Amino acid sequence: MTAANFPLASIRIITYQNADFIRRCIDSVLMQKTTFPFEICIGEDGSTDGTRETCMEYAENYPEKIRLFLWDRNDERRKGMAPSRFNFLNTISQCRGKYIALLDGDDSWTDKNKLQEQVTFLEDNPEFALCFTNIRLVNQSGNITVKSLLNYKTDEFTHESFVAKISPPTLTTIFRKNALPLNYPDEFYKVTNADMFLKSIISQSGKVKFINKVTGNKCLHGSGVYAGTSPFKKEENKLKTYQAMLKYFKSKKVKNNIKSAMNIIYAKLLFNYLKQRKFKPFFNTLSATLRFYTLNLQAPPIKFFYAQLRNKKSSILSREKVQVENHL
């Protein structure tokens, strides 16, 4: 490959059991209009529902664009890792572009100029390490349920104002490859919410930009390894990721951000376990919460509990809300 054809950007797609969505996902990248070459790196993680065969078909039809990596779910190197971590890390490591855009096999882009606009921004603003855009929510049939999801008071964030406070959708996130860590912390291989952890690590290398423009569809559905997980389990997984991040980051401000986020998750779990009369996990979580308060000098989030008592009709752990919050 000549320098003129070397990809400026790599689009990392990871997929597992996404037969109903993968064509829409790949087509949304192939439609991108850019002034620079880009590659599509697909990590297929041993699907048995036809996803792997579809990816192979696309790789054969678009050899100049698509590089397909077929991972083995019995690979010895996966031992001790969270289920999707091997695919996540190994596919990113194969990306050759200066910039890496993230996309999962059940989501898709909707704006043909998305990649061009975000890469141009990062090229023109070297002080930024990562940028992301707005998204809309769709159901499994592709029907829109929320037209525009994100609303922030500002469009620029520092590391201290970003970690545990801002949740960029993975499907619209693009970052500089040189912002990736040389070595990942041990905890990173075990947590479920690796995207959230990785974006936080990247934010140490530069500012984060939010472009308030809808460029992708986040598909909410109940299939797949992650989407089929219960709302309670997703909150528990997020809590474990924050615990790992609390050990990793050194900034006092960032640590305080993480502790505040953990405090809210403990409150969510307690409120909903009690509401659904799940007494055993309620008391287990209460014990963990009290330890957290003691060790981290935290107090119960009174405003949170007050808000829930005023709005008993809404469940904090509604399926749609948890899917959005934990899978961005």
Tab-separated table of N, CA, C and O in Angstrom, residues 147-267:
chain	number	residue	atom	x	y	z
A	147	LYS	N	-35.445	11.218	18.944
A	147	LYS	CA	-34.831	11.881	17.791
A	147	LYS	C	-33.440	12.431	18.080
A	147	LYS	O	-32.597	12.498	17.187
A	148	SER	N	-33.209	12.874	19.299
A	148	SER	CA	-31.908	13.439	19.667
A	148	SER	C	-31.689	13.183	21.148
A	148	SER	O	-32.463	13.652	21.978
A	149	LEU	N	-30.635	12.447	21.499
A	149	LEU	CA	-30.483	11.958	22.866
A	149	LEU	C	-29.741	12.908	23.789
A	149	LEU	O	-30.134	13.106	24.933
A	150	LEU	N	-28.653	13.519	23.325
A	150	LEU	CA	-27.739	14.234	24.209
A	150	LEU	C	-27.993	15.732	24.247
A	150	LEU	O	-28.319	16.345	23.235
A	151	ASN	N	-27.796	16.308	25.424
A	151	ASN	CA	-27.958	17.745	25.598
A	151	ASN	C	-26.998	18.216	26.681
A	151	ASN	O	-27.199	17.943	27.860
A	152	TYR	N	-25.928	18.906	26.280
A	152	TYR	CA	-24.933	19.398	27.228
A	152	TYR	C	-24.887	20.922	27.198
A	152	TYR	O	-25.165	21.537	26.173
A	153	LYS	N	-24.492	21.509	28.316
A	153	LYS	CA	-24.406	22.969	28.407
A	153	LYS	C	-23.191	23.519	27.665
A	153	LYS	O	-23.149	24.693	27.306
A	154	THR	N	-22.184	22.681	27.469
A	154	THR	CA	-20.982	23.090	26.745
A	154	THR	C	-20.616	22.000	25.746
A	154	THR	O	-21.127	20.879	25.837
A	155	ASP	N	-19.735	22.318	24.793
A	155	ASP	CA	-19.358	21.329	23.783
A	155	ASP	C	-17.876	20.961	23.854
A	155	ASP	O	-17.362	20.287	22.972
A	156	GLU	N	-17.189	21.417	24.913
A	156	GLU	CA	-15.793	21.078	25.105
A	156	GLU	C	-15.561	20.630	26.547
A	156	GLU	O	-16.122	21.217	27.481
A	157	PHE	N	-14.729	19.599	26.707
A	157	PHE	CA	-14.491	19.043	28.041
A	157	PHE	C	-13.008	18.749	28.239
A	157	PHE	O	-12.325	18.321	27.323
A	158	THR	N	-12.556	18.973	29.457
A	158	THR	CA	-11.215	18.563	29.844
A	158	THR	C	-11.303	17.169	30.470
A	158	THR	O	-12.408	16.667	30.735
A	159	HIS	N	-10.161	16.576	30.742
A	159	HIS	CA	-10.137	15.272	31.405
A	159	HIS	C	-10.926	15.316	32.707
A	159	HIS	O	-11.744	14.427	32.986
A	160	GLU	N	-10.732	16.391	33.482
A	160	GLU	CA	-11.390	16.500	34.789
A	160	GLU	C	-12.897	16.725	34.688
A	160	GLU	O	-13.649	16.331	35.580
A	161	SER	N	-13.352	17.362	33.624
A	161	SER	CA	-14.791	17.602	33.490
A	161	SER	C	-15.482	16.518	32.668
A	161	SER	O	-16.702	16.540	32.506
A	162	PHE	N	-14.696	15.562	32.199
A	162	PHE	CA	-15.225	14.516	31.313
A	162	PHE	C	-15.477	13.191	32.027
A	162	PHE	O	-16.568	12.621	31.935
A	163	VAL	N	-14.472	12.690	32.742
A	163	VAL	CA	-14.546	11.341	33.306
A	163	VAL	C	-15.695	11.213	34.304
A	163	VAL	O	-15.834	12.016	35.234
A	164	ALA	N	-16.524	10.192	34.091
A	164	ALA	CA	-17.662	9.860	34.954
A	164	ALA	C	-18.762	10.917	34.952
A	164	ALA	O	-19.691	10.859	35.755
A	165	LYS	N	-18.675	11.878	34.024
A	165	LYS	CA	-19.709	12.904	33.920
A	165	LYS	C	-20.331	12.953	32.526
A	165	LYS	O	-21.515	13.271	32.385
A	166	ILE	N	-19.535	12.670	31.500
A	166	ILE	CA	-20.012	12.711	30.119
A	166	ILE	C	-19.937	11.311	29.524
A	166	ILE	O	-18.949	10.596	29.722
A	167	SER	N	-20.973	10.918	28.789
A	167	SER	CA	-21.028	9.568	28.206
A	167	SER	C	-21.137	9.639	26.687
A	167	SER	O	-22.238	9.615	26.126
A	168	PRO	N	-20.008	9.736	25.981
A	168	PRO	CA	-20.071	9.775	24.514
A	168	PRO	C	-20.593	8.449	23.952
A	168	PRO	O	-20.153	7.384	24.397
A	169	PRO	N	-21.517	8.492	23.031
A	169	PRO	CA	-21.967	7.245	22.400
A	169	PRO	C	-20.795	6.582	21.677
A	169	PRO	O	-20.085	7.235	20.919
A	170	THR	N	-20.592	5.312	21.930
A	170	THR	CA	-19.492	4.605	21.275
A	170	THR	C	-19.596	4.705	19.754
A	170	THR	O	-18.594	4.884	19.056
A	171	LEU	N	-20.813	4.646	19.224
A	171	LEU	CA	-20.977	4.618	17.777
A	171	LEU	C	-20.621	5.922	17.081
A	171	LEU	O	-20.479	5.945	15.858
A	172	THR	N	-20.463	7.032	17.824
A	172	THR	CA	-20.040	8.280	17.175
A	172	THR	C	-18.682	8.759	17.679
A	172	THR	O	-18.249	9.865	17.365
A	173	THR	N	-18.003	7.940	18.469
A	173	THR	CA	-16.712	8.327	19.029
A	173	THR	C	-15.577	8.091	18.035
A	173	THR	O	-15.493	7.031	17.416
A	174	ILE	N	-14.703	9.079	17.892
A	174	ILE	CA	-13.488	8.945	17.099
A	174	ILE	C	-12.352	9.611	17.866
A	174	ILE	O	-12.548	10.654	18.493
A	175	PHE	N	-11.171	9.001	17.841
A	175	PHE	CA	-10.062	9.512	18.640
A	175	PHE	C	-8.732	9.286	17.921
A	175	PHE	O	-8.652	8.536	16.936
A	176	ARG	N	-7.699	9.935	18.433
A	176	ARG	CA	-6.359	9.777	17.882
A	176	ARG	C	-5.768	8.436	18.329
A	176	ARG	O	-5.780	8.119	19.522
A	177	LYS	N	-5.215	7.696	17.396
A	177	LYS	CA	-4.653	6.401	17.750
A	177	LYS	C	-3.516	6.539	18.748
A	177	LYS	O	-3.343	5.694	19.636
A	178	ASN	N	-2.731	7.621	18.644
A	178	ASN	CA	-1.597	7.778	19.559
A	178	ASN	C	-2.018	8.128	20.982
A	178	ASN	O	-1.179	8.267	21.867
A	179	ALA	N	-3.335	8.280	21.197
A	179	ALA	CA	-3.838	8.514	22.555
A	179	ALA	C	-4.108	7.200	23.288
A	179	ALA	O	-4.391	7.211	24.495
A	180	LEU	N	-4.014	6.082	22.573
A	180	LEU	CA	-4.212	4.783	23.220
A	180	LEU	C	-3.065	4.503	24.191
A	180	LEU	O	-1.917	4.867	23.923
A	181	PRO	N	-3.347	3.849	25.306
A	181	PRO	CA	-2.270	3.545	26.261
A	181	PRO	C	-1.321	2.492	25.701
A	181	PRO	O	-1.734	1.599	24.951
A	182	LEU	N	-0.054	2.592	26.065
A	182	LEU	CA	0.917	1.570	25.653
A	182	LEU	C	0.627	0.251	26.357
A	182	LEU	O	0.779	-0.830	25.779
A	183	ASN	N	0.183	0.358	27.600
A	183	ASN	CA	-0.184	-0.822	28.383
A	183	ASN	C	-1.504	-0.553	29.094
A	183	ASN	O	-1.661	0.482	29.747
A	184	TYR	N	-2.432	-1.472	28.946
A	184	TYR	CA	-3.719	-1.322	29.616
A	184	TYR	C	-3.614	-1.814	31.062
A	184	TYR	O	-2.900	-2.780	31.346
A	185	PRO	N	-4.327	-1.157	31.975
A	185	PRO	CA	-4.315	-1.641	33.366
A	185	PRO	C	-4.935	-3.030	33.454
A	185	PRO	O	-5.800	-3.395	32.651
A	186	ASP	N	-4.497	-3.801	34.422
A	186	ASP	CA	-4.981	-5.186	34.566
A	186	ASP	C	-6.510	-5.236	34.667
A	186	ASP	O	-7.152	-6.135	34.114
A	187	GLU	N	-7.089	-4.261	35.385
A	187	GLU	CA	-8.544	-4.262	35.588
A	187	GLU	C	-9.312	-4.090	34.284
A	187	GLU	O	-10.462	-4.522	34.172
A	188	PHE	N	-8.663	-3.471	33.295
A	188	PHE	CA	-9.337	-3.185	32.034
A	188	PHE	C	-9.790	-4.464	31.326
A	188	PHE	O	-10.809	-4.477	30.638
A	189	TYR	N	-9.036	-5.532	31.487
A	189	TYR	CA	-9.346	-6.785	30.809
A	189	TYR	C	-10.559	-7.498	31.407
A	189	TYR	O	-11.111	-8.403	30.783
A	190	LYS	N	-10.964	-7.096	32.581
A	190	LYS	CA	-12.008	-7.816	33.288
A	190	LYS	C	-13.352	-7.095	33.331
A	190	LYS	O	-14.383	-7.722	33.554
A	191	VAL	N	-13.332	-5.764	33.128
A	191	VAL	CA	-14.581	-5.014	33.262
A	191	VAL	C	-15.442	-5.139	32.010
A	191	VAL	O	-14.941	-5.381	30.910
A	192	THR	N	-16.739	-4.958	32.189
A	192	THR	CA	-17.689	-5.045	31.081
A	192	THR	C	-17.732	-3.754	30.279
A	192	THR	O	-17.800	-3.777	29.055
A	193	ASN	N	-17.689	-2.616	30.959
A	193	ASN	CA	-17.830	-1.319	30.285
A	193	ASN	C	-16.470	-0.776	29.843
A	193	ASN	O	-16.046	0.310	30.239
A	194	ALA	N	-15.794	-1.529	28.991
A	194	ALA	CA	-14.447	-1.147	28.560
A	194	ALA	C	-14.458	0.129	27.726
A	194	ALA	O	-13.505	0.915	27.774
A	195	ASP	N	-15.515	0.367	26.945
A	195	ASP	CA	-15.594	1.587	26.137
A	195	ASP	C	-15.512	2.822	27.034
A	195	ASP	O	-14.790	3.776	26.741
A	196	MET	N	-16.260	2.802	28.122
A	196	MET	CA	-16.280	3.921	29.048
A	196	MET	C	-14.894	4.139	29.662
A	196	MET	O	-14.411	5.281	29.769
A	197	PHE	N	-14.240	3.072	30.046
A	197	PHE	CA	-12.903	3.134	30.627
A	197	PHE	C	-11.911	3.683	29.596
A	197	PHE	O	-11.103	4.571	29.890
A	198	LEU	N	-11.961	3.168	28.370
A	198	LEU	CA	-11.013	3.581	27.333
A	198	LEU	C	-11.158	5.059	27.000
A	198	LEU	O	-10.153	5.779	26.870
A	199	LYS	N	-12.373	5.546	26.830
A	199	LYS	CA	-12.578	6.964	26.522
A	199	LYS	C	-12.015	7.858	27.626
A	199	LYS	O	-11.454	8.919	27.355
A	200	SER	N	-12.149	7.392	28.866
A	200	SER	CA	-11.620	8.162	29.986
A	200	SER	C	-10.096	8.207	29.945
A	200	SER	O	-9.486	9.249	30.223
A	201	ILE	N	-9.473	7.088	29.587
A	201	ILE	CA	-8.015	7.051	29.458
A	201	ILE	C	-7.560	7.992	28.348
A	201	ILE	O	-6.606	8.759	28.495
A	202	ILE	N	-8.246	7.953	27.220
A	202	ILE	CA	-7.895	8.792	26.073
A	202	ILE	C	-8.006	10.268	26.418
A	202	ILE	O	-7.207	11.097	25.950
A	203	SER	N	-8.968	10.625	27.265
A	203	SER	CA	-9.173	12.038	27.613
A	203	SER	C	-7.992	12.632	28.369
A	203	SER	O	-7.911	13.853	28.535
A	204	GLN	N	-7.070	11.799	28.842
A	204	GLN	CA	-5.860	12.307	29.484
A	204	GLN	C	-4.911	12.948	28.470
A	204	GLN	O	-4.040	13.743	28.844
A	205	SER	N	-5.097	12.608	27.174
A	205	SER	CA	-4.180	13.079	26.136
A	205	SER	C	-4.606	14.389	25.491
A	205	SER	O	-3.845	14.977	24.721
A	206	GLY	N	-5.812	14.845	25.768
A	206	GLY	CA	-6.281	16.084	25.154
A	206	GLY	C	-7.742	16.319	25.459
A	206	GLY	O	-8.414	15.496	26.093
A	207	LYS	N	-8.246	17.442	24.992
A	207	LYS	CA	-9.638	17.797	25.250
A	207	LYS	C	-10.599	16.923	24.440
A	207	LYS	O	-10.197	16.243	23.486
A	208	VAL	N	-11.871	16.966	24.833
A	208	VAL	CA	-12.931	16.202	24.174
A	208	VAL	C	-13.938	17.177	23.579
A	208	VAL	O	-14.358	18.133	24.249
A	209	LYS	N	-14.342	16.939	22.334
A	209	LYS	CA	-15.283	17.815	21.628
A	209	LYS	C	-16.600	17.098	21.376
A	209	LYS	O	-16.625	15.955	20.919
A	210	PHE	N	-17.704	17.802	21.669
A	210	PHE	CA	-19.040	17.309	21.339
A	210	PHE	C	-19.582	18.115	20.174
A	210	PHE	O	-19.705	19.341	20.256
A	211	ILE	N	-19.897	17.452	19.066
A	211	ILE	CA	-20.519	18.089	17.913
A	211	ILE	C	-22.007	17.761	17.972
A	211	ILE	O	-22.402	16.606	17.801
A	212	ASN	N	-22.822	18.758	18.262
A	212	ASN	CA	-24.243	18.515	18.482
A	212	ASN	C	-24.990	18.349	17.156
A	212	ASN	O	-25.741	19.222	16.711
A	213	LYS	N	-24.761	17.215	16.566
A	213	LYS	CA	-25.377	16.857	15.301
A	213	LYS	C	-25.643	15.354	15.324
A	213	LYS	O	-24.762	14.570	15.680
A	214	VAL	N	-26.846	14.936	14.976
A	214	VAL	CA	-27.193	13.518	14.969
A	214	VAL	C	-26.563	12.848	13.751
A	214	VAL	O	-26.840	13.234	12.615
A	215	THR	N	-25.704	11.861	14.004
A	215	THR	CA	-25.034	11.171	12.890
A	215	THR	C	-25.167	9.660	12.957
A	215	THR	O	-24.585	8.952	12.140
A	216	GLY	N	-25.917	9.140	13.950
A	216	GLY	CA	-26.016	7.694	14.056
A	216	GLY	C	-27.246	7.219	14.786
A	216	GLY	O	-27.905	7.979	15.506
A	217	ASN	N	-27.556	5.942	14.588
A	217	ASN	CA	-28.675	5.284	15.250
A	217	ASN	C	-28.161	4.293	16.282
A	217	ASN	O	-27.369	3.394	15.954
A	218	LYS	N	-28.613	4.462	17.516
A	218	LYS	CA	-28.356	3.482	18.556
A	218	LYS	C	-29.552	2.552	18.629
A	218	LYS	O	-30.668	2.985	18.896
A	219	CYS	N	-29.320	1.274	18.361
A	219	CYS	CA	-30.420	0.309	18.319
A	219	CYS	C	-30.593	-0.364	19.681
A	219	CYS	O	-29.664	-0.982	20.206
A	220	LEU	N	-31.778	-0.234	20.254
A	220	LEU	CA	-32.094	-0.870	21.526
A	220	LEU	C	-32.862	-2.155	21.256
A	220	LEU	O	-33.918	-2.149	20.641
A	221	HIS	N	-32.309	-3.242	21.726
A	221	HIS	CA	-32.937	-4.548	21.488
A	221	HIS	C	-32.557	-5.485	22.620
A	221	HIS	O	-31.696	-5.167	23.448
A	222	GLY	N	-33.146	-6.647	22.665
A	222	GLY	CA	-32.913	-7.566	23.779
A	222	GLY	C	-32.067	-8.761	23.441
A	222	GLY	O	-31.952	-9.689	24.251
A	223	SER	N	-31.431	-8.773	22.278
A	223	SER	CA	-30.611	-9.918	21.897
A	223	SER	C	-29.139	-9.593	22.084
A	223	SER	O	-28.761	-8.464	22.347
A	224	GLY	N	-28.306	-10.622	21.936
A	224	GLY	CA	-26.871	-10.414	22.072
A	224	GLY	C	-26.413	-10.586	23.508
A	224	GLY	O	-27.198	-10.621	24.453
A	225	VAL	N	-25.097	-10.693	23.683
A	225	VAL	CA	-24.521	-10.949	25.001
A	225	VAL	C	-24.815	-9.817	25.964
A	225	VAL	O	-25.212	-10.023	27.106
A	226	TYR	N	-24.660	-8.590	25.510
A	226	TYR	CA	-24.823	-7.445	26.415
A	226	TYR	C	-26.270	-6.986	26.512
A	226	TYR	O	-26.794	-6.761	27.607
A	227	ALA	N	-26.929	-6.850	25.352
A	227	ALA	CA	-28.282	-6.291	25.356
A	227	ALA	C	-29.257	-7.151	26.146
A	227	ALA	O	-30.234	-6.654	26.698
A	228	GLY	N	-28.983	-8.463	26.215
A	228	GLY	CA	-29.884	-9.360	26.926
A	228	GLY	C	-29.651	-9.415	28.427
A	228	GLY	O	-30.378	-10.102	29.146
A	229	THR	N	-28.639	-8.692	28.909
A	229	THR	CA	-28.341	-8.674	30.339
A	229	THR	C	-29.401	-7.880	31.094
A	229	THR	O	-29.916	-6.884	30.602
A	230	SER	N	-29.729	-8.314	32.309
A	230	SER	CA	-30.767	-7.638	33.089
A	230	SER	C	-30.337	-6.223	33.462
A	230	SER	O	-29.133	-5.941	33.601
A	231	PRO	N	-31.294	-5.307	33.650
A	231	PRO	CA	-30.969	-3.935	34.044
A	231	PRO	C	-30.144	-3.868	35.322
A	231	PRO	O	-29.220	-3.063	35.435
A	232	PHE	N	-30.458	-4.720	36.299
A	232	PHE	CA	-29.702	-4.711	37.548
A	232	PHE	C	-28.253	-5.112	37.310
A	232	PHE	O	-27.326	-4.508	37.856
A	233	LYS	N	-28.048	-6.145	36.496
A	233	LYS	CA	-26.691	-6.615	36.217
A	233	LYS	C	-25.885	-5.548	35.500
A	233	LYS	O	-24.675	-5.391	35.750
A	234	LYS	N	-26.512	-4.808	34.622
A	234	LYS	CA	-25.810	-3.744	33.903
A	234	LYS	C	-25.331	-2.656	34.856
A	234	LYS	O	-24.216	-2.142	34.728
A	235	GLU	N	-26.179	-2.300	35.820
A	235	GLU	CA	-25.769	-1.303	36.802
A	235	GLU	C	-24.632	-1.834	37.669
A	235	GLU	O	-23.681	-1.095	37.989
A	236	GLU	N	-24.696	-3.106	38.033
A	236	GLU	CA	-23.635	-3.712	38.830
A	236	GLU	C	-22.324	-3.749	38.043
A	236	GLU	O	-21.244	-3.507	38.601
A	237	ASN	N	-22.409	-4.054	36.753
A	237	ASN	CA	-21.218	-4.075	35.903
A	237	ASN	C	-20.596	-2.679	35.799
A	237	ASN	O	-19.374	-2.523	35.818
A	238	LYS	N	-21.451	-1.679	35.668
A	238	LYS	CA	-20.958	-0.307	35.578
A	238	LYS	C	-20.268	0.100	36.874
A	238	LYS	O	-19.230	0.785	36.861
A	239	LEU	N	-20.813	-0.350	37.983
A	239	LEU	CA	-20.221	-0.057	39.286
A	239	LEU	C	-18.814	-0.660	39.382
A	239	LEU	O	-17.877	-0.017	39.859
A	240	LYS	N	-18.657	-1.891	38.898
A	240	LYS	CA	-17.343	-2.547	38.923
A	240	LYS	C	-16.343	-1.802	38.034
A	240	LYS	O	-15.159	-1.704	38.369
A	241	THR	N	-16.831	-1.275	36.915
A	241	THR	CA	-15.943	-0.510	36.032
A	241	THR	C	-15.482	0.761	36.727
A	241	THR	O	-14.302	1.132	36.669
A	242	TYR	N	-16.388	1.435	37.413
A	242	TYR	CA	-16.017	2.641	38.153
A	242	TYR	C	-15.022	2.308	39.268
A	242	TYR	O	-14.104	3.092	39.548
A	243	GLN	N	-15.181	1.174	39.911
A	243	GLN	CA	-14.245	0.770	40.952
A	243	GLN	C	-12.842	0.594	40.375
A	243	GLN	O	-11.848	0.999	40.994
A	244	ALA	N	-12.764	0.004	39.178
A	244	ALA	CA	-11.469	-0.168	38.508
A	244	ALA	C	-10.885	1.178	38.114
A	244	ALA	O	-9.676	1.423	38.250
A	245	MET	N	-11.738	2.077	37.619
A	245	MET	CA	-11.282	3.411	37.222
A	245	MET	C	-10.801	4.217	38.428
A	245	MET	O	-9.849	4.993	38.337
A	246	LEU	N	-11.442	4.022	39.566
A	246	LEU	CA	-11.056	4.737	40.780
A	246	LEU	C	-9.634	4.370	41.189
A	246	LEU	O	-8.874	5.217	41.690
A	247	LYS	N	-9.256	3.119	40.970
A	247	LYS	CA	-7.893	2.685	41.270
A	247	LYS	C	-6.889	3.235	40.264
A	247	LYS	O	-5.747	3.524	40.614
A	248	TYR	N	-7.322	3.388	39.027
A	248	TYR	CA	-6.401	3.743	37.945
A	248	TYR	C	-6.073	5.230	37.898
A	248	TYR	O	-4.907	5.618	37.785
A	249	PHE	N	-7.070	6.081	37.976
A	249	PHE	CA	-6.846	7.517	37.802
A	249	PHE	C	-6.327	8.153	39.090
A	249	PHE	O	-6.735	7.783	40.194
A	250	LYS	N	-5.438	9.130	38.930
A	250	LYS	CA	-4.758	9.755	40.071
A	250	LYS	C	-5.339	11.119	40.443
A	250	LYS	O	-5.221	11.560	41.584
A	251	SER	N	-5.945	11.810	39.481
A	251	SER	CA	-6.467	13.145	39.726
A	251	SER	C	-7.540	13.126	40.823
A	251	SER	O	-8.478	12.331	40.787
A	252	LYS	N	-7.389	14.018	41.807
A	252	LYS	CA	-8.367	14.102	42.892
A	252	LYS	C	-9.747	14.467	42.363
A	252	LYS	O	-10.764	13.913	42.801
A	253	LYS	N	-9.803	15.396	41.400
A	253	LYS	CA	-11.071	15.807	40.808
A	253	LYS	C	-11.744	14.633	40.099
A	253	LYS	O	-12.956	14.416	40.248
A	254	VAL	N	-10.969	13.879	39.335
A	254	VAL	CA	-11.517	12.724	38.619
A	254	VAL	C	-12.012	11.676	39.607
A	254	VAL	O	-13.084	11.081	39.420
A	255	LYS	N	-11.247	11.430	40.645
A	255	LYS	CA	-11.671	10.466	41.656
A	255	LYS	C	-12.995	10.892	42.295
A	255	LYS	O	-13.876	10.055	42.541
A	256	ASN	N	-13.127	12.187	42.561
A	256	ASN	CA	-14.383	12.678	43.133
A	256	ASN	C	-15.542	12.495	42.166
A	256	ASN	O	-16.670	12.173	42.578
A	257	ASN	N	-15.289	12.715	40.868
A	257	ASN	CA	-16.325	12.472	39.857
A	257	ASN	C	-16.787	11.020	39.895
A	257	ASN	O	-17.989	10.722	39.844
A	258	ILE	N	-15.820	10.103	39.954
A	258	ILE	CA	-16.130	8.681	39.943
A	258	ILE	C	-16.902	8.285	41.198
A	258	ILE	O	-17.883	7.533	41.131
A	259	LYS	N	-16.477	8.802	42.342
A	259	LYS	CA	-17.180	8.495	43.595
A	259	LYS	C	-18.634	8.983	43.556
A	259	LYS	O	-19.544	8.289	44.022
A	260	SER	N	-18.852	10.160	42.988
A	260	SER	CA	-20.218	10.689	42.878
A	260	SER	C	-21.070	9.804	41.979
A	260	SER	O	-22.243	9.538	42.272
A	261	ALA	N	-20.480	9.333	40.876
A	261	ALA	CA	-21.203	8.447	39.963
A	261	ALA	C	-21.521	7.117	40.636
A	261	ALA	O	-22.623	6.572	40.477
A	262	MET	N	-20.570	6.584	41.397
A	262	MET	CA	-20.808	5.338	42.122
A	262	MET	C	-21.896	5.507	43.157
A	262	MET	O	-22.730	4.607	43.367
A	263	ASN	N	-21.912	6.645	43.810
A	263	ASN	CA	-22.920	6.931	44.821
A	263	ASN	C	-24.329	6.843	44.229
A	263	ASN	O	-25.246	6.254	44.829
A	264	ILE	N	-24.497	7.407	43.044
A	264	ILE	CA	-25.800	7.371	42.376
A	264	ILE	C	-26.182	5.949	41.995
A	264	ILE	O	-27.351	5.539	42.128
A	265	ILE	N	-25.211	5.156	41.527
A	265	ILE	CA	-25.516	3.777	41.142
A	265	ILE	C	-25.942	2.971	42.363
A	265	ILE	O	-26.908	2.190	42.300
A	266	TYR	N	-25.234	3.114	43.467
A	266	TYR	CA	-25.661	2.428	44.697
A	266	TYR	C	-27.093	2.822	45.052
A	266	TYR	O	-27.915	1.970	45.427
A	267	ALA	N	-27.405	4.096	44.935
A	267	ALA	CA	-28.751	4.562	45.249
A	267	ALA	C	-29.784	3.963	44.299
A	267	ALA	O	-30.872	3.551	44.717
